[in-house]
mmCIF file of C-alpha atoms in Angstrom:
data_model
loop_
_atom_site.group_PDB
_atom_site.id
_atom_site.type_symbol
_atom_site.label_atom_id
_atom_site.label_comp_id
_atom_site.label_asym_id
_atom_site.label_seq_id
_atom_site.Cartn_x
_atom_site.Cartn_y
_atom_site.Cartn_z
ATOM 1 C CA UNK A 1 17.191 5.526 -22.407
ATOM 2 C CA UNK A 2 18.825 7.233 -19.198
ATOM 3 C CA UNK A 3 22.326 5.009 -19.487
ATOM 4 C CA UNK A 4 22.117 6.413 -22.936
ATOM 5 C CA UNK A 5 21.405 9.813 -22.093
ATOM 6 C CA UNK A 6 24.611 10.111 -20.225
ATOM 7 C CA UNK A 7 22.503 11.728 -17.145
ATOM 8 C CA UNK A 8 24.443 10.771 -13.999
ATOM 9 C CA UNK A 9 22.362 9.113 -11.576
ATOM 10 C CA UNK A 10 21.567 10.569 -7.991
ATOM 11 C CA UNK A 11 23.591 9.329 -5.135
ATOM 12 C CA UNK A 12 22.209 8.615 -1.541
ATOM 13 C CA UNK A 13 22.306 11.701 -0.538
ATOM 14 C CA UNK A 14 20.014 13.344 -2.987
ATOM 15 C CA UNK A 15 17.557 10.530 -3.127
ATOM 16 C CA UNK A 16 17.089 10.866 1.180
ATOM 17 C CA UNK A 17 16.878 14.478 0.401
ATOM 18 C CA UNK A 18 14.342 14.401 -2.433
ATOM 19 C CA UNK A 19 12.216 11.082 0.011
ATOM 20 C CA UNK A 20 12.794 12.118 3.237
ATOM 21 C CA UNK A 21 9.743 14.271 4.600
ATOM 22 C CA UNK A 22 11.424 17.454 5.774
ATOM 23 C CA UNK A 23 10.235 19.043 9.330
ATOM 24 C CA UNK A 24 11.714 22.079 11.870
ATOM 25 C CA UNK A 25 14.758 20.927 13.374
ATOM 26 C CA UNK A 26 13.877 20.213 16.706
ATOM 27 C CA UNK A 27 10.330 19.572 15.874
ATOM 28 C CA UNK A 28 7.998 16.718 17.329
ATOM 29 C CA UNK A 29 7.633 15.312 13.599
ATOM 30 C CA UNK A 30 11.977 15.514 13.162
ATOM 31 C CA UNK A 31 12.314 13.590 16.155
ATOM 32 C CA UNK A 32 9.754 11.374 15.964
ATOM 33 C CA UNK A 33 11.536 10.441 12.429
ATOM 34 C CA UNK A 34 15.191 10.328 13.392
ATOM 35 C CA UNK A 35 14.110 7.611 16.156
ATOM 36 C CA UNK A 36 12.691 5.736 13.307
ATOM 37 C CA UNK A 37 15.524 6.174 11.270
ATOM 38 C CA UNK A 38 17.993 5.339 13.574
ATOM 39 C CA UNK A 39 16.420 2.626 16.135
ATOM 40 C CA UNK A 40 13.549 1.331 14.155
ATOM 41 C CA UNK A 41 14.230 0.681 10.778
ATOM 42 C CA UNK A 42 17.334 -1.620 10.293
ATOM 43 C CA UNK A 43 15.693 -4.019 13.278
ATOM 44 C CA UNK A 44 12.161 -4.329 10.770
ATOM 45 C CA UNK A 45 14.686 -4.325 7.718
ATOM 46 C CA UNK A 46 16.412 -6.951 8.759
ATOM 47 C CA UNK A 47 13.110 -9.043 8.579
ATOM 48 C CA UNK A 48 12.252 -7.828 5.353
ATOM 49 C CA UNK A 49 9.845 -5.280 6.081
ATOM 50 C CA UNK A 50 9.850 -1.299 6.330
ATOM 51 C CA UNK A 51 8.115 1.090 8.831
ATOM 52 C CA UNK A 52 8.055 4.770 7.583
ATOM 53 C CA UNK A 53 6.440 8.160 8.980
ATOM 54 C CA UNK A 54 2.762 9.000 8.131
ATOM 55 C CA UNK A 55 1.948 11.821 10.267
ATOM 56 C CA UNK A 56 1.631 13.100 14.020
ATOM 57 C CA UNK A 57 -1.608 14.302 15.556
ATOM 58 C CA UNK A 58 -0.604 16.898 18.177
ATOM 59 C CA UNK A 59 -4.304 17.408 19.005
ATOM 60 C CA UNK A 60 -4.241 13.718 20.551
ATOM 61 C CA UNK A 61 -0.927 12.303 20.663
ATOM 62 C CA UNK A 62 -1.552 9.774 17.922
ATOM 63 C CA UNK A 63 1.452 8.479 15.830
ATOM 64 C CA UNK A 64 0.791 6.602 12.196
ATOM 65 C CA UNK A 65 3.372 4.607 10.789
ATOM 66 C CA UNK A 66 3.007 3.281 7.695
ATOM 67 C CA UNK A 67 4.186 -0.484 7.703
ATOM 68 C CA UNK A 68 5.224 -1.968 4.863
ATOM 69 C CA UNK A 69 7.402 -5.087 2.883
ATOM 70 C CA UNK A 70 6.732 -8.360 5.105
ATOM 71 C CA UNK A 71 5.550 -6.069 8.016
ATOM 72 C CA UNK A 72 2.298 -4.984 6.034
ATOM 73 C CA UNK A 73 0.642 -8.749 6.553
ATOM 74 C CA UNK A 74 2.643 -9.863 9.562
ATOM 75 C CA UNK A 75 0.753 -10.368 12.390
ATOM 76 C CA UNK A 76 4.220 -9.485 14.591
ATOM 77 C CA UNK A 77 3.843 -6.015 13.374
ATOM 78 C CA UNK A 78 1.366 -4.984 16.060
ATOM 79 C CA UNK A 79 3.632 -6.432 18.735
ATOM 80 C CA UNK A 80 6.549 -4.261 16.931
ATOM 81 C CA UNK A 81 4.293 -0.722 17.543
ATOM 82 C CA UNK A 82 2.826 -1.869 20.470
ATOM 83 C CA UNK A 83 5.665 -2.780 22.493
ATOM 84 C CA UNK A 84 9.085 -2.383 20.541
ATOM 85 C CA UNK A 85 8.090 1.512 19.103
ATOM 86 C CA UNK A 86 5.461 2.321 22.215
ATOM 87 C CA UNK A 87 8.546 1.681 24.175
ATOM 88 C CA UNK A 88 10.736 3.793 22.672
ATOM 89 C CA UNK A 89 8.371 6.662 22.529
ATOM 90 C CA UNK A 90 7.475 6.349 25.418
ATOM 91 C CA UNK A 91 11.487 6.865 26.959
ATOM 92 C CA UNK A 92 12.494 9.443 23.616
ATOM 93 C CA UNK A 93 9.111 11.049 22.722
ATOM 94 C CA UNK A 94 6.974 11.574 25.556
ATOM 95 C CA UNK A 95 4.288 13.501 23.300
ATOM 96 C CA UNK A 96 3.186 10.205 21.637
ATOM 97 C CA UNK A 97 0.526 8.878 23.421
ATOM 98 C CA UNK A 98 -1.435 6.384 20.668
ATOM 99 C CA UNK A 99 0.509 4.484 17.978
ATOM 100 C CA UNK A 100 -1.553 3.123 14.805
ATOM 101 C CA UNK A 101 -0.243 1.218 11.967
ATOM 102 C CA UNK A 102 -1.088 1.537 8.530
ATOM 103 C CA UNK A 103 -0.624 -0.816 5.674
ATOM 104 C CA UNK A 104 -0.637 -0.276 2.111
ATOM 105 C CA UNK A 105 -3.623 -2.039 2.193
ATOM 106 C CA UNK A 106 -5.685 -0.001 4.243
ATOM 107 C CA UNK A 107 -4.359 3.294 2.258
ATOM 108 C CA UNK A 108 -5.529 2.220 -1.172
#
């Protein structure tokens, strides 16, 4: 029905604007994602998997990532947060002080 409807699809663009959680430039939370984005992400995509943003807890420091793809049953994916993305925060993000993964699994 949509290639019928003549309804253009969305380009990249509009589908990371529609996805992508938005936060205050500048903010914890917008940094915390841009790292992902930038330094995270294509090293888990390019072993099939996906790590996204959950949320931050200010009140303690903690970080949750959802993991997902090959990384949500990998046992690798705890050495990933624990030393690849603790590492990272750690240098970048100072304000992170626990990192906990979540899979789709555990959210259901």
């Amino acid at each position: 029905k949509f290639f019928a409807s003549g309804e253009a699809p969305l380009g990249a663009a509009e589908v990371e604007r529609i996805g992508a959680p938005s936060f205050e430039e500048g903010s914890v939370e917008a940094r915390i994602v841009e790292l992902l984005e930038d330094r995270v992400r294509p090293f888990v995509e390019q072993d099939g998997g996906d790590i996204e943003f959950d949320r931050f807890d200010p009140s303690d420091g903690t970080l949750y990532l959802q993991m997902k793809g090959s990384c949500a049953g990998c046992a690798q994916s705890h050495a990933t947060l624990q030393e690849g993305v603790r590492n990272l925060m750690d240098h970048y993000i100072p304000e992170v002080k626990n990192i906990v993964g979540l899979t789709d699994e555990a959210e259901e």
